[in-house]
Amino acid sequence: MKKERLLKMKILGKHTIHLIENIVKDTLAPPEDLTIAEWADKYRVLSRESAAEAGKWETDRTPYMKAIFDCVTDSITKSITIMSSAQVGKTELLLNILGRYMHLDPCPILFVQPTVDDAKSFSKERVEPMLRDTKILKTLVDKVNKRETGTVQEKMFPGGYVRFVGANSPSGLASRPIKITLLDEVDRFPLSAKKEGDPVKLAERRTNNFYDSKKIRVSTPTDDATSKIQLLYLAGSQEEWSLPCPYCGEYQALEFEQLKYQDLVEPEFECKFCGESAVESEWKKCGQTNGKWIAKFPKEKENRSFHLNALASPWVSWKEIIAEYLNVKDDDFQYKTFINTVLGKTFTVNLDSAMDYEAIYETREDYGAELHDNVVILTAGVDVQDNRLEVEVVGWGYGYESYGIIYRDFPGDPGKEEVWLKLDAFLRKNLNIKMVSL
């Protein structure tokens, strides 16, 4: 019996020592030195709910992401801007950045979506499946959640947290210091977070306390006149994804204008340098692993910016892109969507073609009286200024047709009765319509 007891104690002792060794190893061992691409290739699992190709992540599937991943962890780079089309994997790019920081460099992270509802949906539909299926992240989150309760908008992990907020919520963009900001679909952000100002600046101002902070902005662009992501892109290195010509080997950006399709079974891309054309499979014969980013301003290392369109996507063929173009090119609204979501460019409204000023001018009508015969009701709007009152009288007819009747201003101090008496007398004035003989 004593021998059996001693044997059991020895076995238990070995297990205890082994357990202690593992705890010490996990606690004291330095974190793995992995780039984001290396981390994703080793640990990331794409969830079936949101990925067309569920399963283990492979960076080689989207080789244009590798350089972007690398500059996120480059000590020189402070901000990264990606202006891109849809269907190039930009959401998965953000999730890989998030996952790597959660695991290897835990810190406070802010993830901003256009609205609070968008932030909640993104957390539920994209982040929670990633945390469930990527085992190393599930382990981290589970450790904390045994002691604390995470929420839809805040996920805790050892050494940090990620907060999901809407750009329309000033409270979500204020207060706590943040090391990493991830801004998704920037062009859908409101111009101002209520009365607080530009949500991009509000969010990124919170990184000031961290010398090694990172600001990542991603979006499909919208209109040229209002696009935030285009301004951020133009302020950076302005890099374009480029492939070598199958004939002369010269690198060039994948520009839609170089695609030739008339009288061809399959679209061909024409080289800018040698003039030769080749089909998509020839240009991408190495799976784009021979591609590279070419910067307009290569010395701009702190503020890297990238432009990417659907011609680089492994999920959309050039043939499909041409088919969509032919289907929408004569419809202004659908063509705008094509420019934004396929070419990853802003849309510029051609005012000369959109509005014929001379034609509008010719619609003037002299109706020979103060009021048009169609007017059945009058409204007056008064704008109170510091030193005057401005009033406009508008006539309304059937079918909400409106007529500008009178514009008048009344100088005076709005704090005194005199100017208001003048306005009152004006509003009581009778206006004439043209007499119609019966």
CSV table of C-alpha atoms in Angstrom, one decimal:
chain,number,residue,atom,x,y,z
A,1,MET,CA,0.0,0.0,0.0
A,2,LYS,CA,2.9,2.4,0.9
A,3,LYS,CA,4.5,1.6,-2.5
A,4,GLU,CA,1.3,2.4,-4.4
A,5,ARG,CA,0.8,5.6,-2.4
A,6,LEU,CA,4.4,6.7,-3.1
A,7,LEU,CA,3.9,5.9,-6.8
A,8,LYS,CA,0.7,7.9,-7.0
A,9,MET,CA,2.5,10.8,-5.2
A,10,LYS,CA,5.3,10.6,-7.7
A,11,ILE,CA,2.9,10.7,-10.7
A,12,LEU,CA,0.9,13.6,-9.2
A,13,GLY,CA,4.1,15.4,-8.5
A,14,LYS,CA,5.2,15.0,-12.2
A,15,HIS,CA,1.8,16.3,-13.3
A,16,THR,CA,2.0,19.2,-10.9
A,17,ILE,CA,5.5,20.1,-12.1
A,18,HIS,CA,4.5,19.8,-15.7
A,19,LEU,CA,1.4,22.1,-15.0
A,20,ILE,CA,3.6,24.7,-13.3
A,21,GLU,CA,6.1,24.6,-16.1
A,22,ASN,CA,3.3,25.3,-18.6
A,23,ILE,CA,2.0,28.1,-16.5
A,24,VAL,CA,5.4,29.7,-16.2
A,25,LYS,CA,6.1,29.2,-19.9
A,26,ASP,CA,2.8,30.8,-20.9
A,27,THR,CA,3.2,33.7,-18.4
A,28,LEU,CA,6.9,34.5,-18.9
A,29,ALA,CA,7.5,33.6,-22.6
A,30,PRO,CA,7.8,36.6,-24.9
A,31,PRO,CA,4.9,36.9,-27.5
A,32,GLU,CA,5.5,35.5,-30.9
A,33,ASP,CA,7.2,37.8,-33.3
A,34,LEU,CA,4.8,37.6,-36.2
A,35,THR,CA,3.7,40.0,-38.9
A,36,ILE,CA,-0.1,40.4,-39.4
A,37,ALA,CA,0.1,38.2,-42.5
A,38,GLU,CA,2.1,35.5,-40.6
A,39,TRP,CA,-0.3,35.7,-37.7
A,40,ALA,CA,-3.3,35.3,-40.0
A,41,ASP,CA,-1.8,32.4,-42.0
A,42,LYS,CA,-1.0,30.6,-38.7
A,43,TYR,CA,-4.2,31.3,-36.6
A,44,ARG,CA,-7.0,33.0,-38.5
A,45,VAL,CA,-10.1,31.0,-39.5
A,46,LEU,CA,-12.7,32.5,-41.9
A,47,SER,CA,-16.2,32.0,-40.6
A,48,ARG,CA,-18.9,30.3,-42.7
A,49,GLU,CA,-21.4,33.1,-41.9
A,50,SER,CA,-19.5,35.8,-43.8
A,51,ALA,CA,-16.8,34.3,-46.0
A,52,ALA,CA,-17.3,33.0,-49.5
A,53,GLU,CA,-14.3,30.7,-48.8
A,54,ALA,CA,-14.7,29.6,-45.2
A,55,GLY,CA,-11.7,27.9,-43.5
A,56,LYS,CA,-8.1,28.7,-42.9
A,57,TRP,CA,-6.9,32.1,-44.0
A,58,GLU,CA,-4.3,32.3,-46.8
A,59,THR,CA,-2.6,35.7,-47.5
A,60,ASP,CA,-1.4,34.4,-50.9
A,61,ARG,CA,-5.1,34.5,-52.0
A,62,THR,CA,-5.0,38.3,-51.7
A,63,PRO,CA,-1.3,39.1,-52.0
A,64,TYR,CA,-2.0,42.9,-52.3
A,65,MET,CA,-2.8,42.8,-48.5
A,66,LYS,CA,0.7,41.7,-47.4
A,67,ALA,CA,2.4,45.1,-47.8
A,68,ILE,CA,-0.6,46.8,-46.1
A,69,PHE,CA,-0.3,44.4,-43.2
A,70,ASP,CA,3.5,45.0,-43.0
A,71,CYS,CA,3.1,48.8,-42.8
A,72,VAL,CA,0.6,48.5,-39.9
A,73,THR,CA,3.4,47.1,-37.7
A,74,ASP,CA,6.1,49.3,-39.2
A,75,SER,CA,7.4,51.6,-36.4
A,76,ILE,CA,7.7,54.5,-39.0
A,77,THR,CA,4.1,54.4,-40.3
A,78,LYS,CA,1.5,56.3,-38.2
A,79,SER,CA,-1.6,56.2,-40.5
A,80,ILE,CA,-2.8,53.8,-43.2
A,81,THR,CA,-5.6,54.8,-45.6
A,82,ILE,CA,-7.2,52.3,-48.0
A,83,MET,CA,-9.6,53.6,-50.7
A,84,SER,CA,-11.0,50.6,-52.5
A,85,SER,CA,-13.8,48.9,-54.4
A,86,ALA,CA,-16.0,46.3,-52.8
A,87,GLN,CA,-15.1,42.6,-53.0
A,88,VAL,CA,-11.4,42.9,-52.4
A,89,GLY,CA,-11.5,41.6,-48.8
A,90,LYS,CA,-11.0,44.9,-46.9
A,91,THR,CA,-13.3,43.9,-44.0
A,92,GLU,CA,-11.2,40.7,-43.5
A,93,LEU,CA,-8.1,42.9,-43.6
A,94,LEU,CA,-9.4,44.9,-40.7
A,95,LEU,CA,-10.3,41.8,-38.8
A,96,ASN,CA,-6.8,40.3,-39.2
A,97,ILE,CA,-5.3,43.5,-37.8
A,98,LEU,CA,-7.7,43.4,-34.9
A,99,GLY,CA,-7.0,39.7,-34.2
A,100,ARG,CA,-3.2,40.1,-34.3
A,101,TYR,CA,-3.3,43.0,-31.8
A,102,MET,CA,-5.6,41.2,-29.5
A,103,HIS,CA,-3.3,38.2,-29.4
A,104,LEU,CA,0.3,39.6,-29.6
A,105,ASP,CA,0.1,43.3,-28.7
A,106,PRO,CA,-3.0,43.8,-26.5
A,107,CYS,CA,-4.1,47.4,-26.1
A,108,PRO,CA,-7.2,49.6,-26.1
A,109,ILE,CA,-8.7,49.5,-29.7
A,110,LEU,CA,-11.5,51.6,-31.1
A,111,PHE,CA,-13.5,50.2,-34.1
A,112,VAL,CA,-15.7,52.9,-35.7
A,113,GLN,CA,-18.6,52.1,-38.0
A,114,PRO,CA,-20.9,54.8,-39.7
A,115,THR,CA,-23.7,54.4,-37.1
A,116,VAL,CA,-24.2,52.8,-33.7
A,117,ASP,CA,-26.5,50.2,-35.3
A,118,ASP,CA,-23.8,49.4,-37.8
A,119,ALA,CA,-21.3,48.9,-35.0
A,120,LYS,CA,-23.6,46.5,-33.1
A,121,SER,CA,-24.3,44.5,-36.3
A,122,PHE,CA,-20.6,44.4,-37.2
A,123,SER,CA,-19.7,43.1,-33.8
A,124,LYS,CA,-22.4,40.4,-33.9
A,125,GLU,CA,-22.1,39.3,-37.5
A,126,ARG,CA,-18.4,39.6,-38.2
A,127,VAL,CA,-16.4,39.9,-35.0
A,128,GLU,CA,-18.1,37.3,-32.8
A,129,PRO,CA,-17.9,34.5,-35.4
A,130,MET,CA,-14.1,35.3,-35.7
A,131,LEU,CA,-13.7,35.1,-32.0
A,132,ARG,CA,-15.6,31.8,-32.0
A,133,ASP,CA,-13.7,30.1,-34.9
A,134,THR,CA,-10.2,31.5,-34.3
A,135,LYS,CA,-9.2,29.3,-31.3
A,136,ILE,CA,-6.4,31.5,-30.0
A,137,LEU,CA,-8.8,34.5,-29.8
A,138,LYS,CA,-11.6,32.4,-28.2
A,139,THR,CA,-9.2,31.4,-25.5
A,140,LEU,CA,-8.2,35.0,-24.8
A,141,VAL,CA,-11.8,36.2,-24.6
A,142,ASP,CA,-13.0,33.3,-22.6
A,143,LYS,CA,-10.2,33.9,-20.0
A,144,VAL,CA,-11.6,37.4,-19.3
A,145,ASN,CA,-15.3,36.6,-19.6
A,146,LYS,CA,-15.0,34.1,-16.7
A,147,ARG,CA,-14.5,37.2,-14.5
A,148,GLU,CA,-16.1,40.0,-16.5
A,149,THR,CA,-19.1,40.1,-18.9
A,150,GLY,CA,-18.3,41.4,-22.4
A,151,THR,CA,-21.0,43.2,-24.3
A,152,VAL,CA,-21.9,43.5,-28.0
A,153,GLN,CA,-20.1,46.9,-28.2
A,154,GLU,CA,-17.1,46.0,-26.0
A,155,LYS,CA,-15.0,42.9,-26.0
A,156,MET,CA,-12.4,42.5,-23.2
A,157,PHE,CA,-9.2,40.4,-23.5
A,158,PRO,CA,-6.1,40.2,-21.3
A,159,GLY,CA,-4.2,43.5,-21.6
A,160,GLY,CA,-6.8,45.4,-23.5
A,161,TYR,CA,-10.3,45.8,-25.1
A,162,VAL,CA,-12.0,46.7,-28.4
A,163,ARG,CA,-14.8,49.1,-28.4
A,164,PHE,CA,-17.3,49.2,-31.3
A,165,VAL,CA,-18.9,52.6,-31.8
A,166,GLY,CA,-20.8,54.7,-34.3
A,167,ALA,CA,-19.4,57.8,-36.0
A,168,ASN,CA,-22.8,59.4,-35.3
A,169,SER,CA,-22.3,59.1,-31.5
A,170,PRO,CA,-20.0,61.8,-29.9
A,171,SER,CA,-20.0,59.9,-26.6
A,172,GLY,CA,-18.5,56.8,-28.3
A,173,LEU,CA,-15.7,58.9,-29.9
A,174,ALA,CA,-14.8,60.8,-26.7
A,175,SER,CA,-12.9,60.2,-23.4
A,176,ARG,CA,-10.7,57.0,-23.2
A,177,PRO,CA,-7.2,56.9,-24.7
A,178,ILE,CA,-6.8,54.5,-27.6
A,179,LYS,CA,-3.8,53.0,-29.2
A,180,ILE,CA,-5.4,51.6,-32.4
A,181,THR,CA,-8.2,53.2,-34.4
A,182,LEU,CA,-9.9,51.1,-37.1
A,183,LEU,CA,-12.4,53.3,-39.2
A,184,ASP,CA,-14.6,51.3,-41.5
A,185,GLU,CA,-16.6,52.9,-44.4
A,186,VAL,CA,-15.4,56.4,-43.7
A,187,ASP,CA,-17.4,57.9,-46.6
A,188,ARG,CA,-20.6,56.9,-44.9
A,189,PHE,CA,-19.7,58.8,-41.7
A,190,PRO,CA,-21.8,61.9,-41.0
A,191,LEU,CA,-20.1,65.2,-41.7
A,192,SER,CA,-20.3,65.9,-37.9
A,193,ALA,CA,-20.9,63.7,-34.9
A,194,LYS,CA,-23.9,65.8,-33.8
A,195,LYS,CA,-22.4,69.1,-32.8
A,196,GLU,CA,-19.0,67.8,-31.9
A,197,GLY,CA,-17.3,68.0,-35.3
A,198,ASP,CA,-15.6,65.6,-37.8
A,199,PRO,CA,-15.9,62.0,-36.4
A,200,VAL,CA,-12.6,61.0,-38.0
A,201,LYS,CA,-10.7,63.7,-36.2
A,202,LEU,CA,-12.6,63.0,-32.9
A,203,ALA,CA,-11.7,59.3,-33.0
A,204,GLU,CA,-8.1,59.7,-34.0
A,205,ARG,CA,-7.4,62.5,-31.5
A,206,ARG,CA,-7.8,59.8,-28.8
A,207,THR,CA,-4.5,58.2,-30.0
A,208,ASN,CA,-2.4,61.2,-28.9
A,209,ASN,CA,-1.3,59.5,-25.6
A,210,PHE,CA,0.4,56.6,-27.4
A,211,TYR,CA,3.7,57.2,-29.2
A,212,ASP,CA,3.2,54.0,-31.2
A,213,SER,CA,-0.4,54.5,-32.1
A,214,LYS,CA,-1.9,53.4,-35.5
A,215,LYS,CA,-4.7,55.0,-37.4
A,216,ILE,CA,-6.3,52.8,-40.1
A,217,ARG,CA,-9.0,54.1,-42.4
A,218,VAL,CA,-10.8,52.1,-45.0
A,219,SER,CA,-13.7,52.9,-47.3
A,220,THR,CA,-15.4,52.6,-50.6
A,221,PRO,CA,-15.4,56.2,-52.0
A,222,THR,CA,-18.6,58.1,-52.9
A,223,ASP,CA,-18.9,61.6,-54.4
A,224,ASP,CA,-15.9,63.6,-55.4
A,225,ALA,CA,-17.1,66.8,-53.7
A,226,THR,CA,-17.7,65.2,-50.3
A,227,SER,CA,-15.4,62.1,-50.1
A,228,LYS,CA,-13.5,61.9,-46.8
A,229,ILE,CA,-11.5,58.8,-47.9
A,230,GLN,CA,-10.3,60.5,-51.0
A,231,LEU,CA,-8.9,63.5,-49.1
A,232,LEU,CA,-7.1,61.1,-46.7
A,233,TYR,CA,-5.8,59.1,-49.7
A,234,LEU,CA,-4.5,62.2,-51.4
A,235,ALA,CA,-2.7,63.3,-48.2
A,236,GLY,CA,-0.6,60.0,-48.2
A,237,SER,CA,1.8,58.1,-50.4
A,238,GLN,CA,-0.9,57.3,-53.1
A,239,GLU,CA,0.0,53.7,-53.9
A,240,GLU,CA,-1.5,51.7,-56.7
A,241,TRP,CA,-1.5,47.9,-57.0
A,242,SER,CA,0.5,47.0,-60.1
A,243,LEU,CA,1.3,43.9,-62.1
A,244,PRO,CA,4.0,43.2,-64.7
A,245,CYS,CA,3.1,43.0,-68.4
A,246,PRO,CA,3.3,39.3,-69.6
A,247,TYR,CA,5.3,40.5,-72.6
A,248,CYS,CA,7.6,43.4,-71.6
A,249,GLY,CA,7.6,43.0,-67.8
A,250,GLU,CA,6.8,46.6,-67.1
A,251,TYR,CA,4.7,47.2,-63.9
A,252,GLN,CA,1.5,49.2,-64.2
A,253,ALA,CA,-1.7,49.8,-62.2
A,254,LEU,CA,-4.8,47.9,-63.2
A,255,GLU,CA,-6.8,50.7,-64.8
A,256,PHE,CA,-10.3,50.0,-66.2
A,257,GLU,CA,-9.6,52.1,-69.3
A,258,GLN,CA,-6.9,49.6,-70.4
A,259,LEU,CA,-9.4,46.8,-70.6
A,260,LYS,CA,-10.4,46.0,-74.3
A,261,TYR,CA,-13.5,44.0,-74.9
A,262,GLN,CA,-15.1,44.8,-78.3
A,263,ASP,CA,-15.2,41.8,-80.6
A,264,LEU,CA,-13.4,39.7,-78.0
A,265,VAL,CA,-14.6,36.5,-76.4
A,266,GLU,CA,-12.7,37.5,-73.2
A,267,PRO,CA,-11.5,41.0,-72.1
A,268,GLU,CA,-7.8,41.8,-72.6
A,269,PHE,CA,-5.7,44.3,-70.7
A,270,GLU,CA,-3.5,46.4,-72.9
A,271,CYS,CA,0.0,47.3,-71.7
A,272,LYS,CA,0.7,51.0,-71.5
A,273,PHE,CA,4.3,50.5,-72.5
A,274,CYS,CA,4.5,47.9,-75.3
A,275,GLY,CA,0.9,48.0,-76.5
A,276,GLU,CA,0.5,44.2,-76.3
A,277,SER,CA,-2.8,42.8,-74.8
A,278,ALA,CA,-3.4,39.7,-72.7
A,279,VAL,CA,-6.3,38.0,-70.9
A,280,GLU,CA,-6.8,38.0,-67.2
A,281,SER,CA,-5.2,34.6,-66.6
A,282,GLU,CA,-2.0,35.7,-68.3
A,283,TRP,CA,-1.7,38.9,-66.2
A,284,LYS,CA,-2.5,36.9,-63.0
A,285,LYS,CA,-0.7,33.7,-63.9
A,286,CYS,CA,1.3,33.8,-60.6
A,287,GLY,CA,-1.8,34.5,-58.6
A,288,GLN,CA,-0.6,38.2,-58.4
A,289,THR,CA,2.2,37.1,-56.0
A,290,ASN,CA,4.5,39.0,-58.4
A,291,GLY,CA,2.5,42.2,-57.9
A,292,LYS,CA,3.7,45.2,-56.0
A,293,TRP,CA,2.5,48.6,-54.8
A,294,ILE,CA,3.9,51.6,-56.7
A,295,ALA,CA,3.7,54.9,-54.8
A,296,LYS,CA,3.3,58.4,-56.3
A,297,PHE,CA,5.0,59.8,-53.2
A,298,PRO,CA,7.4,57.0,-52.0
A,299,LYS,CA,9.1,59.2,-49.4
A,300,GLU,CA,5.8,59.6,-47.6
A,301,LYS,CA,6.5,56.8,-45.0
A,302,GLU,CA,4.4,58.0,-42.0
A,303,ASN,CA,1.2,58.3,-43.9
A,304,ARG,CA,0.7,55.4,-46.3
A,305,SER,CA,-2.3,55.4,-48.6
A,306,PHE,CA,-3.5,52.7,-51.0
A,307,HIS,CA,-6.0,52.5,-53.9
A,308,LEU,CA,-7.4,49.2,-55.0
A,309,ASN,CA,-10.1,48.3,-57.5
A,310,ALA,CA,-12.0,45.1,-58.4
A,311,LEU,CA,-9.7,44.2,-61.3
A,312,ALA,CA,-7.3,42.9,-58.6
A,313,SER,CA,-10.1,40.8,-56.9
A,314,PRO,CA,-9.7,37.0,-57.0
A,315,TRP,CA,-13.5,36.8,-56.6
A,316,VAL,CA,-14.7,38.9,-59.6
A,317,SER,CA,-13.5,38.2,-63.1
A,318,TRP,CA,-12.7,40.9,-65.7
A,319,LYS,CA,-15.4,39.4,-67.9
A,320,GLU,CA,-18.0,40.0,-65.1
A,321,ILE,CA,-16.7,43.6,-64.6
A,322,ILE,CA,-17.2,44.3,-68.3
A,323,ALA,CA,-20.7,42.8,-68.3
A,324,GLU,CA,-21.7,45.0,-65.4
A,325,TYR,CA,-20.3,48.1,-67.1
A,326,LEU,CA,-22.2,47.4,-70.3
A,327,ASN,CA,-25.4,46.9,-68.2
A,328,VAL,CA,-25.1,50.2,-66.3
A,329,LYS,CA,-23.2,52.7,-68.4
A,330,ASP,CA,-26.3,54.5,-69.7
A,331,ASP,CA,-27.9,54.8,-66.3
A,332,ASP,CA,-26.4,57.6,-64.3
A,333,PHE,CA,-27.4,56.2,-60.9
A,334,GLN,CA,-26.2,52.7,-61.6
A,335,TYR,CA,-23.1,54.0,-63.3
A,336,LYS,CA,-22.2,56.0,-60.2
A,337,THR,CA,-22.4,52.7,-58.1
A,338,PHE,CA,-20.1,51.0,-60.6
A,339,ILE,CA,-17.5,53.8,-60.4
A,340,ASN,CA,-17.6,53.7,-56.5
A,341,THR,CA,-17.9,49.9,-55.8
A,342,VAL,CA,-16.1,48.4,-58.8
A,343,LEU,CA,-13.5,50.9,-59.7
A,344,GLY,CA,-13.0,52.2,-56.2
A,345,LYS,CA,-13.1,55.8,-57.4
A,346,THR,CA,-15.2,58.9,-56.5
A,347,PHE,CA,-18.0,59.9,-58.8
A,348,THR,CA,-17.9,63.4,-60.3
A,349,VAL,CA,-21.2,65.0,-61.3
A,350,ASN,CA,-21.0,66.7,-64.7
A,351,LEU,CA,-23.1,69.8,-64.0
A,352,ASP,CA,-23.0,70.9,-67.7
A,353,SER,CA,-24.7,67.7,-68.8
A,354,ALA,CA,-26.8,67.4,-65.7
A,355,MET,CA,-28.4,70.9,-65.9
A,356,ASP,CA,-29.2,72.8,-69.0
A,357,TYR,CA,-29.3,76.4,-67.7
A,358,GLU,CA,-30.6,77.9,-70.9
A,359,ALA,CA,-33.5,75.5,-71.0
A,360,ILE,CA,-34.4,76.3,-67.4
A,361,TYR,CA,-34.1,80.1,-68.2
A,362,GLU,CA,-36.5,79.7,-71.0
A,363,THR,CA,-39.2,78.3,-68.7
A,364,ARG,CA,-39.7,81.9,-67.2
A,365,GLU,CA,-43.3,83.0,-67.4
A,366,ASP,CA,-44.8,86.5,-67.3
A,367,TYR,CA,-48.2,86.2,-65.7
A,368,GLY,CA,-49.0,89.9,-65.7
A,369,ALA,CA,-49.9,90.2,-61.9
A,370,GLU,CA,-48.4,89.9,-58.4
A,371,LEU,CA,-49.7,86.3,-58.2
A,372,HIS,CA,-50.0,83.5,-60.8
A,373,ASP,CA,-53.5,82.3,-61.4
A,374,ASN,CA,-52.6,78.8,-60.0
A,375,VAL,CA,-51.7,80.2,-56.5
A,376,VAL,CA,-54.2,79.1,-53.9
A,377,ILE,CA,-52.2,79.7,-50.7
A,378,LEU,CA,-49.3,81.9,-49.6
A,379,THR,CA,-46.6,81.2,-47.0
A,380,ALA,CA,-44.0,83.5,-45.5
A,381,GLY,CA,-40.7,82.5,-43.9
A,382,VAL,CA,-38.9,85.0,-41.7
A,383,ASP,CA,-35.1,84.8,-41.0
A,384,VAL,CA,-34.1,86.8,-37.9
A,385,GLN,CA,-30.7,88.4,-38.2
A,386,ASP,CA,-28.8,90.6,-35.7
A,387,ASN,CA,-29.7,93.8,-37.5
A,388,ARG,CA,-32.7,93.0,-39.7
A,389,LEU,CA,-35.6,90.7,-40.6
A,390,GLU,CA,-35.6,88.9,-44.0
A,391,VAL,CA,-38.8,87.6,-45.3
A,392,GLU,CA,-39.8,85.5,-48.4
A,393,VAL,CA,-43.3,85.0,-49.6
A,394,VAL,CA,-44.0,81.8,-51.6
A,395,GLY,CA,-47.1,81.0,-53.5
A,396,TRP,CA,-48.4,77.4,-53.7
A,397,GLY,CA,-50.5,75.7,-56.3
A,398,TYR,CA,-51.9,72.2,-56.9
A,399,GLY,CA,-49.4,69.4,-57.0
A,400,TYR,CA,-47.0,71.3,-54.7
A,401,GLU,CA,-46.1,73.7,-57.5
A,402,SER,CA,-44.4,76.8,-56.0
A,403,TYR,CA,-43.8,80.4,-57.1
A,404,GLY,CA,-41.4,82.9,-55.6
A,405,ILE,CA,-43.5,85.9,-55.0
A,406,ILE,CA,-41.6,88.5,-52.9
A,407,TYR,CA,-38.3,88.8,-51.1
A,408,ARG,CA,-38.0,91.7,-48.7
A,409,ASP,CA,-35.7,92.7,-45.8
A,410,PHE,CA,-36.5,95.1,-42.9
A,411,PRO,CA,-33.5,96.8,-41.3
A,412,GLY,CA,-33.7,97.2,-37.5
A,413,ASP,CA,-33.1,95.8,-34.1
A,414,PRO,CA,-35.1,92.5,-33.7
A,415,GLY,CA,-35.1,93.3,-29.9
A,416,LYS,CA,-37.3,96.3,-30.5
A,417,GLU,CA,-40.9,96.5,-31.5
A,418,GLU,CA,-40.5,98.9,-34.4
A,419,VAL,CA,-39.1,96.4,-36.9
A,420,TRP,CA,-41.8,93.8,-36.0
A,421,LEU,CA,-44.5,96.3,-36.7
A,422,LYS,CA,-43.1,96.9,-40.2
A,423,LEU,CA,-43.1,93.1,-40.8
A,424,ASP,CA,-46.7,92.8,-39.5
A,425,ALA,CA,-47.9,95.6,-41.8
A,426,PHE,CA,-46.2,93.8,-44.8
A,427,LEU,CA,-47.8,90.5,-44.0
A,428,ARG,CA,-51.2,92.0,-43.9
A,429,LYS,CA,-50.8,93.4,-47.5
A,430,ASN,CA,-53.2,92.2,-50.2
A,431,LEU,CA,-51.7,90.8,-53.4
A,432,ASN,CA,-53.4,90.8,-56.8
A,433,ILE,CA,-54.0,88.1,-59.3
A,434,LYS,CA,-54.7,88.7,-63.0
A,435,MET,CA,-58.4,89.4,-63.6
A,436,VAL,CA,-60.0,86.8,-65.9
A,437,SER,CA,-63.0,87.8,-68.0
A,438,LEU,CA,-65.8,85.3,-68.1
